[in-house]
Coordinates of C-alpha atoms in Angstrom, one line a residue:
Chain A
M1 CA -189.6 29.6 74.4
K2 CA -186.9 27.5 75.1
T3 CA -187.1 23.7 74.6
A4 CA -186.2 21.3 77.4
M5 CA -183.3 19.2 76.1
K6 CA -180.1 20.3 75.3
H7 CA -178.4 20.4 72.0
N8 CA -176.0 18.0 72.2
D9 CA -178.7 16.0 73.4
M10 CA -180.7 16.3 70.7
F11 CA -178.6 16.1 68.0
Y12 CA -177.5 12.6 69.4
L13 CA -180.7 11.6 69.0
V14 CA -180.9 12.5 65.0
K15 CA -177.6 10.5 64.9
A16 CA -179.1 7.2 66.6
A17 CA -181.9 7.5 64.5
Q18 CA -179.3 7.7 61.6
K19 CA -178.1 4.3 62.8
R20 CA -181.7 2.8 63.5
I21 CA -183.0 3.7 59.8
E22 CA -179.6 2.3 57.9
G23 CA -180.4 -0.2 55.4
H24 CA -184.3 0.0 55.9
A25 CA -184.3 3.7 54.9
H26 CA -183.1 4.9 51.7
K27 CA -180.1 6.9 51.0
T28 CA -181.7 9.5 48.8
P29 CA -179.6 10.8 46.1
V30 CA -178.6 14.8 45.8
M31 CA -179.9 16.2 42.6
T32 CA -178.4 19.5 41.0
S33 CA -179.8 21.7 38.3
R34 CA -177.8 23.7 35.9
T35 CA -181.1 25.7 35.1
L36 CA -182.1 26.3 38.9
S37 CA -178.4 27.0 39.5
Q38 CA -178.2 29.6 36.3
L39 CA -181.8 31.1 37.3
T40 CA -180.7 31.6 41.2
G41 CA -177.2 32.2 40.8
A42 CA -176.7 30.1 43.4
E43 CA -175.4 26.5 43.2
I44 CA -178.7 24.2 44.4
F45 CA -178.5 20.9 45.9
L46 CA -181.9 18.9 45.8
K47 CA -182.4 16.4 48.7
C48 CA -184.5 13.8 46.8
E49 CA -187.1 12.3 49.5
N50 CA -189.6 11.7 47.0
F51 CA -187.3 8.5 46.1
Q52 CA -187.6 7.7 49.7
R53 CA -189.6 4.6 50.3
M54 CA -193.2 4.9 50.3
G55 CA -192.2 8.4 48.5
A56 CA -191.7 10.3 51.2
F57 CA -189.2 11.4 54.1
K58 CA -192.0 10.2 56.6
F59 CA -190.8 6.6 56.4
R60 CA -187.7 7.6 58.4
G61 CA -189.6 8.9 61.1
A62 CA -191.9 6.2 61.6
Y63 CA -189.1 3.7 61.2
N64 CA -187.2 5.4 64.2
A65 CA -190.2 5.4 66.5
M66 CA -191.6 2.1 65.6
S67 CA -188.3 0.2 65.7
R68 CA -187.4 1.2 69.1
L69 CA -190.7 0.0 70.5
T70 CA -190.4 -2.6 73.4
A71 CA -191.2 -6.2 72.2
D72 CA -194.4 -6.1 74.2
Q73 CA -195.3 -2.8 72.6
K74 CA -194.9 -4.3 69.2
S75 CA -197.2 -7.3 69.9
R76 CA -199.7 -5.0 71.1
G77 CA -199.9 -2.8 67.9
V78 CA -199.5 0.9 67.1
I79 CA -202.3 3.8 65.9
T80 CA -201.9 6.8 64.5
H81 CA -204.1 9.2 62.6
S82 CA -203.5 10.6 59.2
S83 CA -204.7 10.2 56.1
G84 CA -201.3 11.0 53.9
N85 CA -197.9 10.1 54.0
H86 CA -197.3 9.4 57.4
A87 CA -200.2 7.0 57.5
Q88 CA -198.5 5.1 54.7
A89 CA -195.5 5.2 56.5
V90 CA -196.7 3.7 59.5
A91 CA -198.5 1.3 57.6
L92 CA -195.2 0.3 55.7
V93 CA -192.8 0.2 58.8
G94 CA -195.5 -2.0 60.8
R95 CA -195.4 -4.9 57.8
L96 CA -191.4 -4.5 57.6
L97 CA -191.4 -5.1 61.6
G98 CA -194.5 -7.3 61.9
I99 CA -196.5 -4.9 64.0
K100 CA -200.4 -4.6 63.6
T101 CA -201.2 -1.0 62.4
I102 CA -204.2 1.3 62.8
V103 CA -205.1 4.1 60.9
V104 CA -207.6 6.8 61.9
M105 CA -209.2 8.5 59.0
P106 CA -212.3 10.8 58.7
D107 CA -214.7 8.9 57.1
D108 CA -214.6 11.7 54.3
A109 CA -211.3 10.8 53.3
P110 CA -210.5 10.3 49.5
V111 CA -210.9 6.6 48.8
I112 CA -207.4 6.6 47.4
K113 CA -205.9 7.4 50.8
R114 CA -207.8 4.9 52.3
T115 CA -206.9 2.4 49.9
A116 CA -203.3 3.1 49.5
T117 CA -202.8 2.8 53.2
E118 CA -204.5 -0.3 53.5
A119 CA -202.7 -1.6 50.4
Y120 CA -199.2 -1.4 52.8
G121 CA -201.4 -3.4 55.3
A122 CA -202.6 -1.1 58.2
S123 CA -206.6 -1.4 59.3
V124 CA -208.2 1.5 58.7
I125 CA -210.9 3.2 61.0
G126 CA -213.0 6.0 60.1
Y127 CA -214.6 8.4 62.3
D128 CA -217.5 11.4 61.4
P129 CA -215.1 14.5 61.5
G130 CA -218.5 16.5 62.5
E131 CA -218.6 14.5 65.8
T132 CA -215.5 13.7 67.3
S133 CA -211.9 14.6 66.8
R134 CA -209.2 12.2 65.1
E135 CA -207.0 12.8 68.5
K136 CA -209.9 11.7 70.7
V137 CA -210.6 8.5 68.4
S138 CA -207.0 7.2 68.5
Q139 CA -206.4 8.3 72.0
D140 CA -209.7 6.1 73.1
L141 CA -208.5 3.1 70.9
A142 CA -204.7 3.4 72.1
N143 CA -206.3 3.0 75.7
R144 CA -209.0 0.6 75.0
H145 CA -206.2 -1.8 73.3
G146 CA -203.0 -1.1 74.8
Y147 CA -201.7 0.5 71.2
T148 CA -199.0 2.4 70.9
L149 CA -199.6 6.0 69.7
V150 CA -197.2 7.2 66.7
P151 CA -198.3 11.0 66.0
P152 CA -197.3 12.6 62.6
Y153 CA -195.0 14.9 64.1
D154 CA -195.1 16.1 67.6
H155 CA -193.0 13.5 69.0
M156 CA -189.2 13.3 69.6
D157 CA -188.4 10.1 67.9
I158 CA -190.5 11.3 64.8
V159 CA -188.5 14.8 64.7
A160 CA -185.4 12.9 65.0
G161 CA -186.2 10.4 62.4
Q162 CA -187.0 13.1 59.7
G163 CA -184.1 15.1 60.8
T164 CA -181.7 12.4 59.4
A165 CA -182.5 13.8 55.7
A166 CA -180.5 16.4 56.3
L167 CA -177.7 14.6 57.9
E168 CA -177.2 12.7 55.1
L169 CA -177.4 15.7 53.0
F170 CA -174.7 17.5 55.3
D171 CA -172.7 14.0 55.5
E172 CA -172.7 14.2 51.5
L173 CA -172.3 18.1 50.9
N174 CA -170.5 18.9 54.0
S175 CA -171.3 22.7 54.2
L176 CA -174.3 24.7 52.9
D177 CA -175.2 28.3 53.2
S178 CA -178.8 27.7 53.4
L179 CA -181.4 25.1 53.4
M180 CA -185.1 25.1 52.5
V181 CA -187.5 22.5 54.3
P182 CA -191.0 22.7 53.8
C183 CA -193.3 22.8 57.1
G184 CA -196.5 21.2 58.1
G185 CA -196.3 20.1 61.7
G186 CA -192.9 21.0 61.7
G187 CA -191.2 17.9 62.4
L188 CA -189.1 17.7 59.4
L189 CA -188.3 21.5 59.4
S190 CA -187.0 20.9 63.3
G191 CA -185.5 17.7 62.8
C192 CA -183.2 19.3 59.9
A193 CA -182.6 22.5 61.6
V194 CA -181.3 20.3 65.0
A195 CA -179.0 18.3 62.4
A196 CA -177.8 21.7 60.6
R197 CA -176.8 23.2 63.8
T198 CA -174.0 21.0 64.7
M199 CA -173.2 19.9 60.8
A200 CA -173.1 23.4 59.6
P201 CA -173.6 26.0 62.3
N202 CA -173.5 29.1 59.7
C203 CA -176.3 27.3 57.6
R204 CA -179.5 29.1 57.8
V205 CA -182.6 26.7 57.9
I206 CA -185.4 28.3 56.6
G207 CA -189.3 26.9 56.8
I208 CA -191.3 27.0 53.8
E209 CA -195.4 27.1 54.1
P210 CA -198.2 27.9 51.1
K211 CA -199.3 31.6 51.8
S212 CA -202.7 30.0 52.5
A213 CA -201.6 27.6 55.4
D214 CA -199.0 30.1 57.1
D215 CA -199.8 29.2 60.7
A216 CA -196.3 28.3 61.4
A217 CA -194.7 31.7 59.7
K218 CA -197.3 33.6 62.1
S219 CA -196.2 31.5 64.7
F220 CA -192.9 31.9 64.1
H221 CA -192.8 35.8 63.4
S222 CA -195.0 36.4 66.4
G223 CA -194.0 33.8 69.1
I224 CA -197.6 33.0 69.8
L225 CA -198.7 29.7 68.4
H226 CA -201.4 30.3 65.4
T227 CA -203.4 27.8 64.0
V228 CA -205.3 27.1 60.7
T229 CA -208.5 25.1 60.1
N230 CA -208.6 23.1 56.4
P231 CA -206.4 25.5 54.8
P232 CA -207.2 25.8 51.1
T233 CA -203.7 24.8 49.6
I234 CA -202.9 22.2 46.8
A235 CA -199.8 21.1 49.2
D236 CA -202.0 18.9 51.2
G237 CA -199.0 18.0 53.3
T238 CA -199.3 21.2 55.2
R239 CA -202.6 21.4 56.0
T240 CA -201.8 20.3 59.7
P241 CA -203.8 22.9 61.7
S242 CA -200.5 24.4 64.1
L243 CA -197.0 23.4 64.9
G244 CA -196.8 21.1 67.8
K245 CA -196.1 21.2 71.7
I246 CA -192.5 19.9 70.5
T247 CA -191.9 21.1 67.4
F248 CA -192.9 24.8 68.0
P249 CA -190.2 25.5 70.2
L250 CA -187.7 23.6 68.4
V251 CA -188.7 25.8 65.2
L252 CA -188.2 29.0 67.6
E253 CA -185.0 27.9 68.8
Y254 CA -183.2 26.6 65.9
V255 CA -185.0 27.6 62.4
A256 CA -183.6 31.3 60.7
D257 CA -186.4 32.2 59.1
M258 CA -189.7 31.1 57.5
K259 CA -190.9 32.3 54.4
T260 CA -194.3 31.4 52.5
V261 CA -195.2 31.2 48.5
S262 CA -198.2 31.4 46.7
E263 CA -200.8 28.6 45.4
N264 CA -199.1 29.7 41.7
A265 CA -195.7 29.3 43.0
I266 CA -196.3 25.8 43.8
I267 CA -197.8 25.1 41.0
E268 CA -195.3 26.4 38.7
A269 CA -192.5 24.4 40.9
V270 CA -194.6 20.9 40.3
K271 CA -193.9 21.9 36.4
F272 CA -190.8 22.9 36.7
L273 CA -189.5 19.6 38.2
F274 CA -191.9 17.8 36.0
Y275 CA -190.8 19.5 32.4
R276 CA -186.9 20.4 33.4
M277 CA -185.7 17.9 35.9
K278 CA -187.9 14.8 35.0
L279 CA -189.0 14.4 38.8
V280 CA -192.4 13.4 40.1
V281 CA -192.9 15.6 43.1
E282 CA -195.7 16.2 45.1
P283 CA -197.3 19.9 45.8
S284 CA -196.1 20.2 49.2
G285 CA -192.8 18.6 48.2
A286 CA -191.6 21.5 46.0
L287 CA -192.6 24.4 48.3
G288 CA -188.0 25.1 48.6
V289 CA -188.3 25.2 44.7
A290 CA -191.2 27.4 44.7
A291 CA -189.8 29.5 47.1
L292 CA -186.7 29.8 44.6
L293 CA -188.7 30.6 41.5
S294 CA -191.0 33.0 42.7
G295 CA -187.9 35.0 44.3
E296 CA -189.6 34.9 47.5
I297 CA -185.8 33.5 48.8
K298 CA -182.7 34.6 46.7
P299 CA -180.2 32.2 47.8
R300 CA -176.0 33.1 48.0
G301 CA -173.5 30.1 47.7
R302 CA -174.5 26.8 48.3
A303 CA -178.4 26.2 49.1
G304 CA -179.8 22.7 49.8
I305 CA -183.8 22.0 49.2
I306 CA -185.7 19.1 50.5
L307 CA -187.5 17.5 48.2
S308 CA -189.9 15.9 50.8
G309 CA -192.2 13.7 48.3
G310 CA -193.7 12.5 45.2
N311 CA -196.9 11.3 46.4
I312 CA -199.1 13.0 43.9
D313 CA -202.7 11.6 42.7
G314 CA -203.0 11.3 38.9
A315 CA -206.0 14.1 39.5
T316 CA -204.0 16.7 41.0
M317 CA -201.1 16.1 38.8
K318 CA -203.7 16.7 35.6
T319 CA -205.0 20.2 37.1
I320 CA -201.2 21.0 37.6
L321 CA -200.4 20.2 33.9
D322 CA -203.2 22.1 32.8
S323 CA -202.5 25.5 34.7
Chain B
M1 CA -174.1 -9.4 6.8
K2 CA -170.7 -8.7 8.9
T3 CA -169.8 -5.0 10.0
A4 CA -166.8 -3.6 8.3
M5 CA -164.9 -2.4 11.2
K6 CA -163.2 -4.9 14.0
H7 CA -164.9 -5.0 17.0
N8 CA -161.8 -3.4 19.1
D9 CA -161.9 -0.8 16.7
M10 CA -165.4 0.0 17.2
F11 CA -164.8 -0.4 21.1
Y12 CA -162.0 1.9 21.1
L13 CA -164.8 4.7 19.2
V14 CA -167.2 4.1 22.3
K15 CA -164.6 4.6 24.8
A16 CA -162.9 7.8 22.6
A17 CA -166.6 9.4 23.0
Q18 CA -166.4 9.1 26.4
K19 CA -163.3 11.0 26.7
R20 CA -165.0 13.5 24.6
I21 CA -168.0 14.1 26.2
E22 CA -166.5 13.8 29.8
G23 CA -167.7 17.2 32.0
H24 CA -170.2 18.0 29.4
A25 CA -172.4 15.4 29.3
H26 CA -174.3 14.4 33.0
K27 CA -173.1 11.0 34.1
T28 CA -176.4 10.2 35.0
P29 CA -177.5 8.2 37.8
V30 CA -178.5 4.4 38.2
M31 CA -181.7 3.9 40.5
T32 CA -183.0 0.5 41.8
S33 CA -186.6 -0.5 42.6
R34 CA -187.3 -3.0 45.3
T35 CA -190.9 -3.3 43.6
L36 CA -189.5 -4.2 40.2
S37 CA -187.0 -6.6 41.6
Q38 CA -189.5 -8.3 43.5
L39 CA -192.2 -8.5 40.8
T40 CA -189.2 -10.2 38.2
G41 CA -187.0 -12.1 40.9
A42 CA -184.6 -10.0 39.4
E43 CA -181.8 -7.5 40.3
I44 CA -183.2 -4.4 38.0
F45 CA -180.6 -1.6 37.5
L46 CA -182.4 1.5 35.9
K47 CA -180.0 3.7 34.0
C48 CA -181.9 7.5 34.0
E49 CA -181.0 9.0 31.1
N50 CA -184.2 11.2 31.5
F51 CA -181.7 12.8 33.8
Q52 CA -179.6 13.3 30.7
R53 CA -178.5 17.4 29.7
M54 CA -182.1 18.2 27.3
G55 CA -183.7 14.9 28.7
A56 CA -182.4 12.3 26.6
F57 CA -179.3 10.2 25.6
K58 CA -179.2 12.2 22.1
F59 CA -177.1 14.7 23.5
R60 CA -174.2 12.0 23.8
G61 CA -173.9 11.1 20.1
A62 CA -174.4 14.8 19.2
Y63 CA -172.0 16.2 21.4
N64 CA -169.8 13.4 20.2
A65 CA -169.9 14.1 16.3
M66 CA -170.1 18.0 16.8
S67 CA -167.2 18.2 19.0
R68 CA -165.1 16.2 16.3
L69 CA -166.0 18.3 13.5
T70 CA -162.7 20.5 12.0
A71 CA -162.9 24.3 12.5
D72 CA -163.9 24.9 9.2
Q73 CA -166.8 23.0 9.6
K74 CA -167.8 24.2 12.7
S75 CA -167.7 27.6 11.4
R76 CA -170.0 26.8 8.6
G77 CA -172.6 25.1 10.4
V78 CA -174.6 21.8 11.0
I79 CA -178.1 20.5 9.7
T80 CA -180.0 17.5 10.5
H81 CA -183.6 16.5 10.0
S82 CA -185.5 15.3 13.3
S83 CA -188.7 16.8 15.0
G84 CA -187.4 14.9 18.5
N85 CA -184.9 14.7 20.8
H86 CA -182.1 14.6 18.5
A87 CA -183.1 18.2 17.0
Q88 CA -182.9 19.4 20.6
A89 CA -179.7 17.8 21.4
V90 CA -178.2 19.3 17.9
A91 CA -179.5 22.5 18.9
L92 CA -178.0 22.7 22.6
V93 CA -174.5 21.2 21.7
G94 CA -174.3 23.9 19.1
R95 CA -175.2 26.8 21.9
L96 CA -172.6 25.1 24.0
L97 CA -170.0 25.0 21.0
G98 CA -170.7 28.0 19.2
I99 CA -172.1 26.0 16.1
K100 CA -174.8 27.3 14.0
T101 CA -177.4 24.8 13.8
I102 CA -180.5 24.4 11.2
V103 CA -183.1 21.8 11.8
V104 CA -185.6 20.5 9.1
M105 CA -188.7 19.5 10.4
P106 CA -192.1 18.7 8.2
D107 CA -194.4 21.7 8.4
D108 CA -197.2 19.7 10.3
A109 CA -195.0 18.8 13.1
P110 CA -196.2 19.9 16.3
V111 CA -195.8 23.7 17.5
I112 CA -194.5 22.5 20.6
K113 CA -191.4 21.0 19.4
R114 CA -190.4 23.7 16.9
T115 CA -190.3 25.4 19.8
A116 CA -188.4 23.9 22.0
T117 CA -186.0 23.4 19.4
E118 CA -186.0 26.9 18.4
A119 CA -185.6 27.7 22.2
Y120 CA -182.4 25.8 22.5
G121 CA -181.0 28.3 19.6
A122 CA -181.7 26.7 16.2
S123 CA -182.9 27.6 13.2
V124 CA -185.9 25.2 12.3
I125 CA -186.5 24.9 8.7
G126 CA -190.0 23.5 7.9
Y127 CA -191.4 21.6 4.5
D128 CA -194.0 20.2 3.1
P129 CA -193.9 16.5 3.5
G130 CA -196.3 15.8 1.2
E131 CA -194.0 17.3 -1.8
T132 CA -190.3 16.3 -1.2
S133 CA -188.5 14.3 2.1
R134 CA -186.6 15.3 5.3
E135 CA -183.6 13.6 3.6
K136 CA -183.5 15.2 0.3
V137 CA -184.1 19.1 2.0
S138 CA -181.5 18.8 4.5
Q139 CA -178.9 17.4 1.8
D140 CA -179.9 20.1 -0.5
L141 CA -179.3 22.8 2.1
A142 CA -175.8 21.0 3.3
N143 CA -174.5 21.2 -0.6
R144 CA -176.1 24.9 -0.9
H145 CA -174.5 26.3 2.1
G146 CA -171.6 23.7 3.1
Y147 CA -173.2 22.8 6.3
T148 CA -172.3 19.0 8.0
L149 CA -175.0 16.9 8.2
V150 CA -175.7 15.1 11.7
P151 CA -177.9 12.3 10.9
P152 CA -180.2 11.4 14.0
Y153 CA -179.1 7.7 14.2
D154 CA -177.1 6.5 11.0
H155 CA -173.4 7.7 11.9
M156 CA -170.6 5.8 13.8
D157 CA -170.0 9.0 15.7
I158 CA -173.7 9.0 16.7
V159 CA -173.7 5.4 17.3
A160 CA -170.5 5.7 19.3
G161 CA -171.6 8.6 21.5
Q162 CA -174.9 6.9 22.5
G163 CA -172.9 3.8 23.4
T164 CA -171.4 5.6 26.3
A165 CA -174.6 5.6 28.3
A166 CA -173.9 1.5 28.6
L167 CA -170.3 2.1 29.1
E168 CA -170.7 4.6 31.9
L169 CA -173.4 1.8 33.1
F170 CA -171.0 -0.8 33.3
D171 CA -168.4 1.1 34.6
E172 CA -170.3 1.4 37.7
L173 CA -172.0 -1.9 37.9
N174 CA -169.5 -4.3 36.7
S175 CA -171.5 -7.0 35.1
L176 CA -174.9 -7.7 34.0
D177 CA -176.7 -10.7 32.8
S178 CA -178.8 -8.7 30.4
L179 CA -179.4 -5.2 29.2
M180 CA -182.8 -3.8 28.1
V181 CA -182.5 -0.7 25.3
P182 CA -185.3 0.8 23.5
C183 CA -184.9 0.9 19.6
G184 CA -185.7 3.2 17.4
G185 CA -183.5 3.9 14.4
G186 CA -181.1 1.2 16.5
G187 CA -178.2 4.0 17.3
L188 CA -178.7 3.5 20.9
L189 CA -179.1 -0.1 20.8
S190 CA -176.3 -0.8 18.4
G191 CA -173.8 1.6 20.8
C192 CA -174.7 0.1 24.0
A193 CA -174.6 -3.4 22.4
V194 CA -170.8 -2.7 21.5
A195 CA -170.2 -1.8 24.6
A196 CA -171.5 -4.4 25.9
R197 CA -169.6 -7.2 24.0
T198 CA -166.1 -5.7 25.9
M199 CA -167.0 -5.0 29.2
A200 CA -169.5 -7.8 29.7
P201 CA -169.1 -10.6 27.0
N202 CA -171.7 -12.6 28.4
C203 CA -174.4 -10.0 28.8
R204 CA -177.3 -10.4 26.7
V205 CA -178.7 -6.7 24.7
I206 CA -182.1 -7.1 23.8
G207 CA -183.7 -4.2 21.7
I208 CA -187.8 -3.3 22.6
E209 CA -189.8 -1.9 20.5
P210 CA -193.2 -1.3 19.9
K211 CA -195.6 -4.0 18.5
S212 CA -197.0 -1.4 16.2
A213 CA -193.6 -0.3 15.0
D214 CA -191.5 -3.4 14.5
D215 CA -189.7 -2.9 11.9
A216 CA -186.4 -3.7 13.7
A217 CA -187.5 -6.9 15.1
K218 CA -188.6 -8.0 11.9
S219 CA -185.4 -7.0 10.6
F220 CA -183.5 -8.6 13.1
H221 CA -185.0 -11.9 12.9
S222 CA -185.5 -12.1 9.0
G223 CA -182.1 -10.6 8.3
I224 CA -183.8 -8.2 5.6
L225 CA -184.1 -4.4 6.3
H226 CA -188.3 -4.0 7.1
T227 CA -189.4 -0.4 6.9
V228 CA -192.9 1.0 8.8
T229 CA -194.7 4.2 7.6
N230 CA -196.1 6.5 10.5
P231 CA -196.7 3.6 12.7
P232 CA -199.3 4.8 15.3
T233 CA -197.5 4.4 18.5
I234 CA -197.4 6.2 21.7
A235 CA -193.4 5.8 21.6
D236 CA -192.9 8.7 19.3
G237 CA -189.2 8.3 19.6
T238 CA -189.5 4.9 17.4
R239 CA -191.6 6.1 14.7
T240 CA -188.3 6.1 12.6
P241 CA -189.0 3.9 9.1
S242 CA -186.2 1.3 9.6
L243 CA -182.7 0.6 11.2
G244 CA -180.1 2.3 9.2
K245 CA -177.2 0.9 6.7
I246 CA -175.0 1.5 10.0
T247 CA -176.9 0.3 12.4
F248 CA -178.7 -2.4 10.9
P249 CA -175.4 -4.8 10.4
L250 CA -174.5 -3.6 14.1
V251 CA -177.7 -4.9 15.4
L252 CA -177.6 -8.1 13.9
E253 CA -174.0 -8.8 14.8
Y254 CA -174.2 -7.7 18.6
V255 CA -177.8 -7.6 19.7
A256 CA -179.0 -11.2 21.4
D257 CA -182.6 -10.5 20.8
M258 CA -185.5 -8.1 19.8
K259 CA -188.8 -8.1 21.6
T260 CA -191.9 -6.2 21.4
V261 CA -194.4 -4.9 23.8
S262 CA -198.0 -3.2 23.3
E263 CA -199.2 0.3 23.5
N264 CA -201.1 -0.9 26.4
A265 CA -198.1 -2.2 28.0
I266 CA -196.0 1.1 27.4
I267 CA -198.3 3.4 28.8
E268 CA -198.7 1.1 32.4
A269 CA -194.9 1.5 32.3
V270 CA -195.1 5.2 32.1
K271 CA -197.4 5.2 35.3
F272 CA -195.3 2.7 37.5
L273 CA -192.2 4.9 36.7
F274 CA -194.4 8.0 37.7
Y275 CA -196.6 6.7 40.7
R276 CA -193.8 4.1 41.8
M277 CA -190.6 5.8 41.3
K278 CA -191.2 9.5 40.8
L279 CA -189.6 9.3 37.7
V280 CA -190.9 11.0 34.8
V281 CA -190.3 9.0 31.5
E282 CA -191.3 9.5 28.4
P283 CA -193.2 6.3 26.3
S284 CA -189.9 5.7 24.1
G285 CA -187.8 5.6 27.4
A286 CA -190.2 3.0 29.2
L287 CA -190.0 0.4 26.6
G288 CA -187.5 -2.0 28.8
V289 CA -189.9 -1.5 31.9
A290 CA -192.8 -2.3 29.6
A291 CA -191.0 -5.6 28.5
L292 CA -190.7 -6.4 32.3
L293 CA -193.8 -5.5 33.7
S294 CA -195.7 -7.3 30.7
G295 CA -194.0 -10.4 30.9
E296 CA -192.4 -10.2 27.5
I297 CA -189.0 -10.3 29.3
K298 CA -188.4 -12.2 32.2
P299 CA -184.8 -11.5 33.2
R300 CA -182.7 -13.5 35.7
G301 CA -179.6 -12.3 37.6
R302 CA -179.1 -8.7 37.6
A303 CA -180.7 -6.7 34.6
G304 CA -180.2 -3.4 33.5
I305 CA -182.5 -1.3 31.7
I306 CA -181.8 2.0 29.6
L307 CA -184.6 4.8 30.5
S308 CA -183.4 6.5 27.1
G309 CA -185.4 9.7 28.0
G310 CA -188.0 12.3 30.0
N311 CA -189.3 14.4 27.1
I312 CA -193.1 13.8 27.6
D313 CA -195.6 16.7 26.9
G314 CA -198.3 17.6 29.5
A315 CA -201.1 16.1 26.6
T316 CA -199.4 13.1 26.5
M317 CA -199.0 12.4 30.2
K318 CA -202.3 13.8 30.9
T319 CA -203.9 10.8 28.5
I320 CA -201.7 8.5 29.8
L321 CA -202.8 8.8 33.6
D322 CA -206.1 8.9 32.6
S323 CA -205.8 5.3 30.7

């Protein structure tokens, strides 16, 4: 399977996204850890997207996608379906750009996620997940009200926006021998891999997934799209059912490998980041560190890790600190 | 009460300390927060000493004091009394410089503190706090074995080392209108105030203490040294009985004001740093943010805050996340 676009055109979209988000998204810091470097024998660089606005890389894609809407589209508003960081990103960008935002969430979504999304200014619309799907609800509402759909990952503006995380990292560090990126729907992973191809052609970009939600790893290794339903992982940002129509071919073409990590490794990684590095990182954001600490990946030379987000609720953090 | 040394000589000690620790201590990052700035109307800069080696500013003073010992002193070893960050700092510096370290801790000190200090390579010696004092135990051992005593704060090399935290901040930011510094024994506070006097003469340096351990605030406002015994504050780094012979006159001469914050304000500050800024900061380290969020201090212009450390145990963090 080949992607339709040429690489140069793809890379140009990431560069254009970088210009678009400049001054709006944070240029997040890159941190190093003597302990991690000593443990692995490689030089480890952590790109701290937990310090991004609203606490995760998702701001990049949402800002890129929404800032380039036409005035007419902006005036009608946007809609998305997500109960996670993408919802909050769309809500915050909507507030910044004066765009009305609607977020479709299942009726049984945690109250805390609904409240956080509403706090950023979005209107949340619930639906019964036993009766219909989030895609259908949002498409129906989009059709009826003229909202523009801003999907969580399967959209070239989203992919390009997320890729700016890696672009910034390469701008700062020049070369890397490998880059570990968490993978849910594959937006961040494919965007970063596109950026790496131009910025550091010898850099191996490796996607990391929980073992219990390994649809993307299976899809990558087989070349056939696998799906998973409500996987039982603590890494809630990776509970997406599958890679997308856009992200799957990109992952196949640009990503060097996919690795999986156990739930225990994820928990140990969040604890390591908390106790040793004083960083609050959500379970999905700690996948790269989990792969290192568990020995699933043994990097050489200079290795980058994207810490994709830091939005962890108190109950989850308490469970992790207890285990 | 006046300090014996002239200001220029004092400042020179801080500058010399900066050269001595260069390449050994981390140059810690300075972070900003839109939320904090919006809440206060001032521009807020956070100096992240929670990212310092062993997780707190204490590394600076310990390295400065221990690296300038004579070869003979180094070969005999050093001793200190502390069950907190200073103990770990002395232990780590000892390991780095090949100096034997002995830490005197009460028999009832938490096992976790003893273990952490031993993990850095120190020998821990317990004593019965009902029978004797830590000062007496360590002085006796120093006399008997020829150890050099490296006290936690009341020593000019320690004060000068801690002052490099502010020196670095001013090197990076040039001027500030105010600087909020946590106060326990006053080593960090007085060192930072000395640095500020030269680097930013108009900067008001303000010490922050828990209300329930307000000996330094009382001493500052009355000019008479107050002491407190085992104050019931969650900010364990500030449970020192009083300012010292060296730090008290320095605080009187160089510090513009002392403010106190409630236990609840400290807890809210740790939570704010965790949830909003994705930073792990220990209660003592969050005193400056507590003063801002509680309205105890209403800064104008450009305000700096020293986040002094990030060594919080899981049980304390769980209590805070629950409250």
